[in-house]
């Protein structure tokens, strides 16, 4: 009796929490299919009722703004930045496990300290720096974070994963004449696939969603990425909600699908 | 090659990138804060002039106040929500995995899309939040169109993007020794006593670290929300420091003043790092890491 009551309590709570957190995404999808000309809804049910599905909203946003070209640009950027992030973050994470304890402790402390520097504090100076290097209006400033593993947190995720690898494996491979890069590619990385996938998902969200980079650095429309396109659509008509929600859905779908596909590994990596 | 040399080789990109993207820009911000610079002509030394100008600008005091209010509202709520959800969802009950995934979902929504969803959710006339409040007969504020509610709304929207902290606390909770928790139950400790005297003290280092990290993240989160949703309004109620710096630099080509404003963020970072450093040494360099 008591157990069944508790089970219902758990189910109700779980459903409520899931609904609250999924509501922005589900609402975005539902509203994106509302015909664009309809008057604004006056009740919640009216707003979310889907009598006619206006799939052509998704076509119209690509005609109003060159979202197709922008999407390709965003994909291209992510296709360069995500693998590069995995390389640099996993190198640093692996190197941390090889260092002698005092240096390792110092570098771990440094990595955590770096997590505490707000990116917003250095945007302006980075802009001045990249301008003086003549790199404005190129993808270099947008890709640059991948050089340092994008976020010290990703380095730490790799470090925690590689720490599980027995040191003897590396010793044995090294006795056979393997170099640092061999050890990384042949021994460490295959054993840390879940960590690599988790970081890939996080890095994809990071680079795909970046709206500050394009805002600061890109001047030519040919280079614009998806976040710029969605802001253009917002500037065209701030009240055409079905179209804006369709654009938001197009932008959200790739990282969401990536997360859902990788989530099994994602949780395992963090909470093993 | 020794392990140390090999390690140094693999660390090069990380350390070089950190130098180029964080440390050099931080020093450059410090230097620019004492100059006048419009990007077209070379910087001119101004001494403390920028700080005098900023002190006279009413928007600056307002931006400091807004930023403090945002941090005071968003950070405790975000850390508390992440902790409560992590403790509640850490078990292996059927369906818990799906709820954990649902909690993470808003965190993968890109900032621009999330801001659009926020604008629509909080629309005073036909947004779902006010339609629901109206259906329940509750008063419905005009959210982003009124100063007070706008401040609260911007902070509340940040509470749903807590995936990172949630996952970190989930991992930390799972790392606690089951024997200790079982011993507490044997000694007759209830759920609340176990949390208060055992779980929370053991999670303390993680909670402190997350709180510090969240203060740092507040600058970005506040900028995204204000730039994409409110434009700093209404009546400067959501004019946060990074937005004001952005307006000074790109609206007025006053890079020196903007850098002087961003020094506040760097001083905050220095304070956060000092707190972290004191704690880290107290934990003995966190051996278990």
Coordinates of C-alpha atoms in Angstrom, one line a residue:
Chain A
X1 CA 0.0 0.0 0.0
X2 CA 2.7 2.5 1.1
X3 CA 5.0 1.4 -1.7
X4 CA 2.4 1.9 -4.4
X5 CA 1.5 5.3 -3.0
X6 CA 5.2 6.2 -3.1
X7 CA 5.5 4.9 -6.7
X8 CA 2.7 7.1 -7.8
X9 CA 4.3 10.1 -6.1
X10 CA 7.5 9.4 -7.9
X11 CA 5.7 9.1 -11.3
X12 CA 3.8 12.3 -10.8
X13 CA 6.9 14.2 -9.7
X14 CA 9.0 12.8 -12.6
X15 CA 6.3 13.7 -15.1
X16 CA 6.0 17.2 -13.7
X17 CA 9.8 17.8 -13.8
X18 CA 10.1 16.4 -17.3
X19 CA 7.2 18.5 -18.5
X20 CA 8.7 21.7 -17.1
X21 CA 12.1 21.1 -18.7
X22 CA 10.7 19.9 -22.0
X23 CA 8.1 22.6 -22.3
X24 CA 10.3 25.2 -24.1
X25 CA 11.3 22.7 -26.8
X26 CA 7.9 21.0 -27.2
X27 CA 6.1 24.3 -27.2
X28 CA 8.6 25.7 -29.8
X29 CA 7.8 22.7 -32.1
X30 CA 4.1 22.9 -31.6
X31 CA 3.9 26.7 -32.2
X32 CA 6.2 26.5 -35.2
X33 CA 3.5 24.5 -37.0
X34 CA 0.8 27.1 -36.4
X35 CA -0.4 28.8 -39.6
X36 CA 1.3 32.2 -39.8
X37 CA -1.8 34.3 -40.5
X38 CA -3.9 33.2 -37.5
X39 CA -4.8 35.8 -34.8
X40 CA -2.9 35.3 -31.6
X41 CA -4.3 32.5 -29.3
X42 CA -6.4 33.6 -26.3
X43 CA -6.2 30.3 -24.4
X44 CA -3.4 27.9 -23.8
X45 CA -5.2 25.0 -25.6
X46 CA -5.9 27.2 -28.6
X47 CA -2.3 28.2 -28.8
X48 CA -1.1 24.6 -28.8
X49 CA -3.9 23.0 -30.8
X50 CA -2.7 21.6 -34.1
X51 CA -5.7 21.4 -36.4
X52 CA -3.8 22.5 -39.4
X53 CA -0.1 21.8 -39.6
X54 CA 1.7 24.6 -41.4
X55 CA 4.7 22.7 -42.6
X56 CA 5.4 25.5 -45.1
X57 CA 6.6 27.7 -42.2
X58 CA 9.8 25.7 -42.4
X59 CA 10.0 26.4 -46.2
X60 CA 9.3 30.1 -45.8
X61 CA 12.1 30.9 -43.3
X62 CA 14.6 29.6 -45.8
X63 CA 13.2 31.9 -48.5
X64 CA 13.0 35.0 -46.3
X65 CA 16.6 34.7 -45.1
X66 CA 19.4 32.6 -46.8
X67 CA 19.2 30.1 -43.9
X68 CA 20.4 27.3 -46.1
X69 CA 23.7 28.9 -46.8
X70 CA 24.1 29.9 -43.2
X71 CA 23.3 26.4 -42.0
X72 CA 26.0 25.0 -44.3
X73 CA 28.5 27.6 -42.9
X74 CA 27.6 26.5 -39.3
X75 CA 28.0 22.8 -40.2
X76 CA 31.3 23.5 -41.8
X77 CA 32.6 25.4 -38.8
X78 CA 31.4 22.6 -36.4
X79 CA 32.9 19.9 -38.6
X80 CA 36.3 21.7 -38.2
X81 CA 36.0 22.8 -34.6
X82 CA 34.6 19.7 -32.9
X83 CA 37.3 17.2 -34.1
X84 CA 40.0 19.8 -33.4
X85 CA 38.6 20.3 -29.8
X86 CA 38.7 16.5 -29.2
X87 CA 42.3 16.4 -30.3
X88 CA 43.6 19.3 -28.2
X89 CA 41.4 18.5 -25.2
X90 CA 42.3 14.8 -25.2
X91 CA 46.0 15.6 -25.6
X92 CA 46.0 17.9 -22.6
X93 CA 43.9 15.4 -20.6
X94 CA 46.3 12.5 -21.4
X95 CA 49.4 14.6 -20.7
X96 CA 47.9 15.5 -17.2
X97 CA 47.9 11.8 -16.3
X98 CA 51.5 11.4 -17.3
X99 CA 52.9 14.4 -15.3
X100 CA 54.6 14.0 -12.0
X101 CA 52.1 14.6 -9.1
X102 CA 53.3 18.1 -8.1
X103 CA 53.1 19.5 -11.7
X104 CA 49.8 17.6 -12.3
X105 CA 48.3 19.2 -9.2
X106 CA 49.4 22.7 -10.4
X107 CA 48.0 22.2 -13.9
X108 CA 44.7 20.8 -12.5
X109 CA 44.4 23.9 -10.2
X110 CA 45.2 26.1 -13.3
X111 CA 42.5 24.3 -15.3
X112 CA 39.9 24.8 -12.6
X113 CA 41.0 28.5 -12.2
X114 CA 40.5 29.0 -15.9
X115 CA 36.9 27.8 -15.5
X116 CA 36.4 30.8 -13.3
X117 CA 37.4 33.5 -15.9
X118 CA 34.2 34.8 -17.6
X119 CA 34.6 34.7 -21.4
X120 CA 32.8 38.0 -21.5
X121 CA 35.6 39.7 -19.7
X122 CA 38.0 39.1 -22.6
X123 CA 35.8 39.3 -25.7
X124 CA 36.8 42.9 -26.4
X125 CA 40.5 42.4 -26.0
X126 CA 40.4 39.2 -28.2
X127 CA 38.7 41.3 -30.9
X128 CA 41.5 43.9 -30.7
X129 CA 44.1 41.1 -30.8
X130 CA 42.5 39.3 -33.8
X131 CA 42.0 42.6 -35.6
X132 CA 45.7 43.5 -35.2
X133 CA 46.5 40.0 -36.7
X134 CA 44.3 40.9 -39.7
X135 CA 42.0 38.0 -39.0
X136 CA 38.7 39.9 -38.8
X137 CA 36.0 38.6 -41.1
X138 CA 37.5 35.1 -41.3
X139 CA 36.6 31.9 -39.4
X140 CA 39.9 31.9 -37.5
X141 CA 38.7 33.8 -34.4
X142 CA 35.6 31.5 -34.2
X143 CA 37.7 28.4 -34.5
X144 CA 40.4 29.6 -32.1
X145 CA 38.9 28.3 -28.9
X146 CA 39.3 24.7 -30.3
X147 CA 43.0 25.2 -30.1
X148 CA 42.8 25.2 -26.3
X149 CA 40.2 22.4 -26.1
X150 CA 37.4 25.0 -26.2
X151 CA 36.7 24.8 -22.5
X152 CA 39.0 23.6 -19.6
X153 CA 36.1 21.4 -18.5
X154 CA 36.5 19.2 -21.6
X155 CA 40.2 18.7 -20.7
X156 CA 39.1 17.6 -17.2
X157 CA 36.6 15.2 -18.6
X158 CA 39.3 13.5 -20.7
X159 CA 41.7 13.6 -17.7
X160 CA 39.1 11.7 -15.5
X161 CA 38.6 9.2 -18.3
X162 CA 42.3 8.5 -19.0
X163 CA 43.0 8.2 -15.3
X164 CA 41.2 4.9 -15.4
X165 CA 43.6 3.5 -18.0
X166 CA 46.2 1.3 -16.2
X167 CA 49.7 2.9 -16.5
X168 CA 51.1 -0.5 -17.5
X169 CA 49.4 -0.3 -20.9
X170 CA 51.3 2.8 -21.7
X171 CA 54.6 1.4 -20.3
X172 CA 54.2 -1.7 -22.4
X173 CA 53.4 0.2 -25.6
X174 CA 56.4 2.5 -25.0
X175 CA 58.7 -0.4 -24.5
X176 CA 57.7 -1.5 -28.0
X177 CA 58.9 1.9 -29.2
X178 CA 55.6 3.8 -29.4
X179 CA 55.7 7.6 -29.3
X180 CA 53.4 10.0 -27.5
X181 CA 51.1 10.3 -30.5
X182 CA 51.0 6.5 -31.0
X183 CA 50.1 6.1 -27.3
X184 CA 47.3 8.7 -27.7
X185 CA 45.8 7.3 -30.9
X186 CA 46.3 3.6 -30.4
X187 CA 46.0 3.1 -26.6
X188 CA 44.3 6.0 -24.9
X189 CA 41.7 7.2 -27.3
X190 CA 40.1 3.8 -28.1
X191 CA 39.7 3.2 -24.4
X192 CA 38.0 6.6 -23.9
X193 CA 35.4 6.6 -26.6
X194 CA 32.5 7.5 -24.2
X195 CA 34.5 10.5 -23.0
X196 CA 35.2 11.5 -26.6
X197 CA 31.6 11.3 -27.6
X198 CA 30.5 13.3 -24.5
X199 CA 33.0 16.0 -25.3
X200 CA 32.0 15.9 -29.0
X201 CA 28.3 16.6 -28.0
X202 CA 29.3 19.4 -25.6
X203 CA 31.7 21.0 -28.1
X204 CA 29.1 20.7 -30.9
X205 CA 26.6 22.6 -28.7
X206 CA 29.3 25.2 -27.9
X207 CA 30.3 25.9 -31.5
X208 CA 26.9 25.5 -33.1
X209 CA 25.3 27.9 -30.7
X210 CA 28.0 30.6 -30.7
X211 CA 26.4 33.9 -31.5
X212 CA 29.0 36.2 -30.0
X213 CA 31.8 35.1 -32.4
X214 CA 29.8 36.0 -35.6
X215 CA 28.5 39.2 -33.9
X216 CA 32.1 40.4 -33.2
X217 CA 34.1 39.2 -36.1
X218 CA 32.0 38.5 -39.3
X219 CA 31.2 41.3 -41.7
X220 CA 30.6 39.5 -45.0
X221 CA 27.1 37.9 -45.4
X222 CA 28.8 35.0 -47.3
X223 CA 30.4 33.9 -44.0
X224 CA 27.3 34.3 -41.7
X225 CA 26.3 31.4 -39.6
X226 CA 22.9 30.2 -38.4
X227 CA 22.6 32.3 -35.2
X228 CA 23.1 35.4 -37.4
X229 CA 20.3 34.3 -39.8
X230 CA 17.9 33.7 -36.9
X231 CA 18.6 37.1 -35.6
X232 CA 18.0 38.6 -39.1
X233 CA 14.6 36.8 -39.1
X234 CA 13.8 38.3 -35.7
X235 CA 14.7 41.8 -37.1
X236 CA 12.4 41.3 -40.1
X237 CA 9.3 40.7 -38.1
X238 CA 9.3 40.4 -34.3
X239 CA 5.7 39.3 -34.1
X240 CA 5.5 36.4 -36.6
X241 CA 5.9 33.8 -33.9
X242 CA 5.3 30.6 -35.9
X243 CA 8.1 31.5 -38.3
X244 CA 10.5 32.5 -35.4
X245 CA 9.7 29.3 -33.6
X246 CA 10.3 27.3 -36.8
X247 CA 13.7 29.0 -37.1
X248 CA 14.4 28.2 -33.4
X249 CA 13.4 24.6 -34.0
X250 CA 15.8 24.3 -37.0
X251 CA 18.6 25.7 -34.9
X252 CA 17.8 23.4 -31.9
X253 CA 17.3 20.1 -33.9
X254 CA 21.0 19.3 -34.6
X255 CA 22.4 19.7 -31.1
X256 CA 19.3 18.0 -29.6
X257 CA 19.7 15.0 -31.9
X258 CA 23.4 14.9 -31.3
X259 CA 22.8 14.9 -27.5
X260 CA 20.0 12.2 -27.7
X261 CA 22.3 10.0 -29.9
X262 CA 25.3 10.4 -27.6
X263 CA 23.4 10.5 -24.3
X264 CA 24.0 6.9 -23.3
X265 CA 27.8 7.5 -23.4
X266 CA 27.3 11.0 -22.0
X267 CA 25.8 9.8 -18.7
X268 CA 28.2 6.8 -18.5
X269 CA 31.2 9.1 -18.8
X270 CA 30.1 11.5 -16.1
X271 CA 28.5 9.2 -13.6
X272 CA 30.2 5.8 -14.0
Chain B
X1 CA 61.8 10.9 -24.4
X2 CA 60.7 10.9 -20.8
X3 CA 57.1 11.0 -19.7
X4 CA 57.5 14.6 -18.8
X5 CA 58.7 15.6 -22.2
X6 CA 56.0 13.7 -24.0
X7 CA 53.4 15.3 -21.7
X8 CA 54.8 18.7 -22.4
X9 CA 54.5 18.1 -26.1
X10 CA 50.8 17.1 -25.8
X11 CA 50.1 20.1 -23.5
X12 CA 51.5 22.7 -25.9
X13 CA 48.2 23.5 -27.8
X14 CA 46.2 23.8 -24.6
X15 CA 48.7 26.0 -22.9
X16 CA 49.4 28.1 -26.0
X17 CA 45.7 28.6 -26.6
X18 CA 45.1 29.6 -23.0
X19 CA 47.9 32.1 -23.3
X20 CA 46.6 33.6 -26.6
X21 CA 42.9 33.5 -25.8
X22 CA 42.7 34.2 -22.0
X23 CA 45.9 35.5 -20.5
X24 CA 47.1 38.0 -23.2
X25 CA 43.5 39.4 -23.6
X26 CA 43.2 39.8 -19.9
X27 CA 46.4 41.8 -19.8
X28 CA 45.4 43.7 -22.9
X29 CA 42.1 44.6 -21.2
X30 CA 44.0 45.9 -18.2
X31 CA 46.2 48.1 -20.4
X32 CA 43.4 49.4 -22.6
X33 CA 41.4 50.5 -19.5
X34 CA 43.9 53.3 -19.1
X35 CA 43.8 54.5 -22.7
X36 CA 41.5 56.1 -25.2
X37 CA 41.1 53.8 -28.2
X38 CA 38.7 53.9 -31.1
X39 CA 40.4 51.2 -33.2
X40 CA 41.1 53.6 -36.1
X41 CA 43.9 55.6 -34.4
X42 CA 46.5 54.1 -32.0
X43 CA 45.6 54.1 -28.3
X44 CA 46.3 57.3 -26.3
X45 CA 47.3 57.1 -22.6
X46 CA 44.6 58.6 -20.4
X47 CA 45.6 57.5 -16.9
X48 CA 42.5 57.3 -14.7
X49 CA 40.4 59.5 -17.0
X50 CA 38.2 56.5 -18.1
X51 CA 37.3 55.7 -14.6
X52 CA 36.3 59.3 -13.8
X53 CA 34.1 59.4 -16.9
X54 CA 32.4 56.1 -16.0
X55 CA 31.9 57.2 -12.4
X56 CA 29.9 60.2 -13.7
X57 CA 27.7 58.0 -16.0
X58 CA 24.4 57.1 -14.3
X59 CA 24.2 53.9 -16.5
X60 CA 27.3 52.5 -14.9
X61 CA 25.9 52.4 -11.3
X62 CA 22.7 51.0 -12.7
X63 CA 24.6 48.2 -14.7
X64 CA 26.5 47.3 -11.5
X65 CA 23.3 47.1 -9.5
X66 CA 21.5 45.0 -12.2
X67 CA 24.5 42.6 -12.5
X68 CA 24.6 42.1 -8.7
X69 CA 20.8 41.5 -8.6
X70 CA 21.1 39.0 -11.5
X71 CA 23.9 37.1 -9.8
X72 CA 22.1 37.1 -6.4
X73 CA 18.9 35.7 -8.0
X74 CA 20.2 33.3 -10.6
X75 CA 23.2 31.7 -8.9
X76 CA 21.6 30.4 -5.7
X77 CA 18.5 29.2 -7.7
X78 CA 20.6 27.4 -10.3
X79 CA 22.9 25.7 -7.8
X80 CA 19.9 24.7 -5.5
X81 CA 17.9 23.4 -8.5
X82 CA 20.9 21.4 -9.8
X83 CA 21.5 19.9 -6.3
X84 CA 17.8 19.1 -5.7
X85 CA 17.4 17.4 -9.1
X86 CA 20.7 15.5 -8.8
X87 CA 19.8 14.1 -5.4
X88 CA 16.3 13.2 -6.4
X89 CA 17.2 11.7 -9.8
X90 CA 20.4 9.9 -8.8
X91 CA 18.7 6.5 -8.1
X92 CA 18.1 3.7 -10.6
X93 CA 14.3 3.9 -10.5
X94 CA 12.5 3.0 -13.7
X95 CA 12.3 6.1 -15.9
X96 CA 14.9 8.1 -14.0
X97 CA 17.2 8.0 -17.0
X98 CA 14.5 9.7 -19.2
X99 CA 13.9 12.4 -16.6
X100 CA 17.6 13.1 -16.3
X101 CA 17.8 13.5 -20.1
X102 CA 14.8 15.8 -20.0
X103 CA 16.5 18.0 -17.4
X104 CA 19.5 18.3 -19.7
X105 CA 17.5 19.2 -22.8
X106 CA 17.2 23.0 -22.3
X107 CA 21.0 23.1 -21.9
X108 CA 21.6 22.0 -25.5
X109 CA 19.3 24.6 -26.9
X110 CA 21.5 27.3 -28.6
X111 CA 21.3 30.8 -26.9
X112 CA 19.5 32.5 -29.8
X113 CA 16.8 29.7 -30.0
X114 CA 16.4 29.7 -26.2
X115 CA 16.0 33.5 -26.2
X116 CA 13.3 33.2 -28.9
X117 CA 11.5 30.5 -26.9
X118 CA 11.8 32.8 -23.8
X119 CA 10.3 35.8 -25.7
X120 CA 7.4 33.7 -26.8
X121 CA 6.8 31.9 -23.5
X122 CA 6.8 35.3 -21.6
X123 CA 4.8 37.3 -24.1
X124 CA 2.4 39.3 -21.9
X125 CA -0.7 38.8 -24.2
X126 CA -0.5 35.3 -25.7
X127 CA 2.5 33.7 -24.2
X128 CA 1.9 30.3 -22.6
X129 CA 3.0 31.4 -19.2
X130 CA 0.5 34.2 -18.9
X131 CA -2.3 32.2 -20.6
X132 CA -1.7 29.5 -18.0
X133 CA -1.6 32.1 -15.1
X134 CA -4.8 33.6 -16.5
X135 CA -6.5 30.2 -16.7
X136 CA -5.7 29.7 -13.0
X137 CA -7.0 33.1 -12.2
X138 CA -3.6 34.4 -11.1
X139 CA -2.3 37.9 -11.8
X140 CA -0.1 37.9 -14.9
X141 CA 2.7 40.4 -15.0
X142 CA 3.9 42.0 -18.3
X143 CA 7.2 40.2 -17.7
X144 CA 9.8 41.6 -20.1
X145 CA 7.9 44.9 -20.5
X146 CA 8.1 45.9 -16.8
X147 CA 11.4 46.6 -14.8
X148 CA 10.9 44.3 -11.8
X149 CA 9.4 41.3 -13.6
X150 CA 11.9 41.6 -16.4
X151 CA 14.8 41.2 -13.9
X152 CA 13.1 38.2 -12.3
X153 CA 12.2 36.7 -15.7
X154 CA 15.7 36.9 -17.1
X155 CA 17.1 35.2 -14.0
X156 CA 14.4 32.5 -14.0
X157 CA 15.0 31.6 -17.6
X158 CA 18.6 30.8 -16.7
X159 CA 17.4 28.3 -14.1
X160 CA 16.4 25.8 -16.7
X161 CA 19.9 25.7 -18.4
X162 CA 21.6 23.9 -15.5
X163 CA 22.7 20.7 -17.3
X164 CA 26.4 21.1 -16.5
X165 CA 26.0 21.6 -12.8
X166 CA 23.3 18.9 -12.6
X167 CA 25.6 16.3 -14.2
X168 CA 28.6 17.3 -12.0
X169 CA 26.5 16.9 -8.8
X170 CA 25.0 13.7 -10.1
X171 CA 28.5 12.3 -10.5
X172 CA 29.6 13.6 -7.1
X173 CA 26.6 12.1 -5.4
X174 CA 27.2 8.7 -7.0
X175 CA 30.8 8.9 -5.9
X176 CA 29.8 9.0 -2.2
X177 CA 30.5 5.7 -0.4
X178 CA 27.4 3.6 0.0
X179 CA 28.7 2.3 3.3
X180 CA 28.6 5.7 4.9
X181 CA 25.1 6.4 3.8
X182 CA 24.0 2.9 4.9
X183 CA 25.6 3.5 8.3
X184 CA 23.6 6.7 8.7
X185 CA 20.4 4.8 8.0
X186 CA 21.3 2.1 10.5
X187 CA 21.9 4.8 13.1
X188 CA 18.3 5.9 12.5
X189 CA 19.0 9.1 10.4
X190 CA 16.0 10.1 8.3
X191 CA 16.3 11.5 4.8
X192 CA 16.6 15.1 6.0
X193 CA 19.2 14.3 8.6
X194 CA 21.2 12.2 6.1
X195 CA 21.2 15.1 3.7
X196 CA 22.0 17.7 6.3
X197 CA 24.8 16.0 8.2
X198 CA 26.3 13.7 5.6
X199 CA 25.4 14.3 2.0
X200 CA 25.7 18.1 1.9
X201 CA 29.0 18.3 3.9
X202 CA 30.5 15.7 1.6
X203 CA 29.3 17.5 -1.5
X204 CA 30.5 20.9 -0.1
X205 CA 33.6 21.2 -2.3
X206 CA 31.6 20.6 -5.4
X207 CA 28.9 23.0 -4.4
X208 CA 31.4 25.7 -3.7
X209 CA 33.1 25.1 -7.0
X210 CA 29.8 25.2 -8.9
X211 CA 28.8 28.4 -7.2
X212 CA 32.1 30.1 -8.1
X213 CA 31.8 28.8 -11.7
X214 CA 28.2 30.0 -11.9
X215 CA 29.1 33.5 -10.9
X216 CA 31.7 33.6 -13.7
X217 CA 29.1 32.1 -16.2
X218 CA 26.6 34.8 -15.1
X219 CA 28.4 37.4 -17.2
X220 CA 27.8 35.4 -20.4
X221 CA 24.3 34.3 -19.5
X222 CA 23.3 37.9 -18.6
X223 CA 24.8 39.2 -21.9
X224 CA 22.9 36.6 -24.0
X225 CA 19.6 37.2 -22.3
X226 CA 19.9 41.0 -22.4
X227 CA 21.3 41.3 -25.9
X228 CA 18.9 38.8 -27.5
X229 CA 15.7 39.5 -25.5
X230 CA 15.5 42.8 -23.7
X231 CA 18.1 45.1 -25.3
X232 CA 18.9 46.2 -21.7
X233 CA 15.4 47.6 -21.1
X234 CA 12.8 48.3 -20.0
X235 CA 14.2 51.5 -18.4
X236 CA 17.7 50.0 -18.1
X237 CA 16.4 47.3 -15.8
X238 CA 18.4 44.6 -17.5
X239 CA 21.4 46.6 -18.6
X240 CA 24.2 44.3 -17.4
X241 CA 27.9 45.2 -17.4
X242 CA 28.9 43.1 -20.5
X243 CA 26.0 44.7 -22.5
X244 CA 27.0 48.2 -21.4
X245 CA 30.7 47.4 -22.4
X246 CA 29.5 46.1 -25.7
X247 CA 27.5 49.3 -26.4
X248 CA 30.4 51.5 -25.4
X249 CA 32.8 49.6 -27.7
X250 CA 30.7 48.9 -30.7
X251 CA 28.1 51.6 -30.4
X252 CA 30.4 54.4 -29.5
X253 CA 33.9 53.2 -30.4
X254 CA 35.0 53.9 -26.8
X255 CA 37.1 50.8 -26.3
X256 CA 39.1 52.3 -23.4
X257 CA 35.9 52.9 -21.4
X258 CA 34.6 49.4 -22.4
X259 CA 37.8 47.8 -21.2
X260 CA 37.6 49.8 -17.9
X261 CA 34.1 48.3 -17.4
X262 CA 35.3 44.8 -18.2
X263 CA 38.0 45.2 -15.5
X264 CA 35.1 44.6 -13.1
X265 CA 34.6 41.2 -14.6
X266 CA 38.3 40.4 -14.4
X267 CA 38.4 41.6 -10.7
X268 CA 35.5 39.3 -10.0
X269 CA 37.4 36.5 -11.7
X270 CA 40.5 37.2 -9.6
X271 CA 38.3 37.1 -6.4
X272 CA 36.7 33.8 -7.5
X273 CA 40.1 32.3 -8.2
X274 CA 41.5 33.6 -4.8
X275 CA 38.6 31.9 -3.0
X276 CA 39.1 28.7 -5.0
X277 CA 42.9 28.7 -4.3
X278 CA 42.4 29.1 -0.6
X279 CA 39.9 26.2 -0.6
X280 CA 42.1 24.0 -2.9
X281 CA 45.0 24.4 -0.5
X282 CA 42.7 23.6 2.4
X283 CA 41.7 20.3 0.6
X284 CA 45.4 19.5 0.3
X285 CA 45.5 20.0 -3.4
X286 CA 42.5 17.7 -3.8
X287 CA 44.6 14.4 -3.8
X288 CA 41.7 12.3 -5.0
X289 CA 41.6 14.2 -8.3

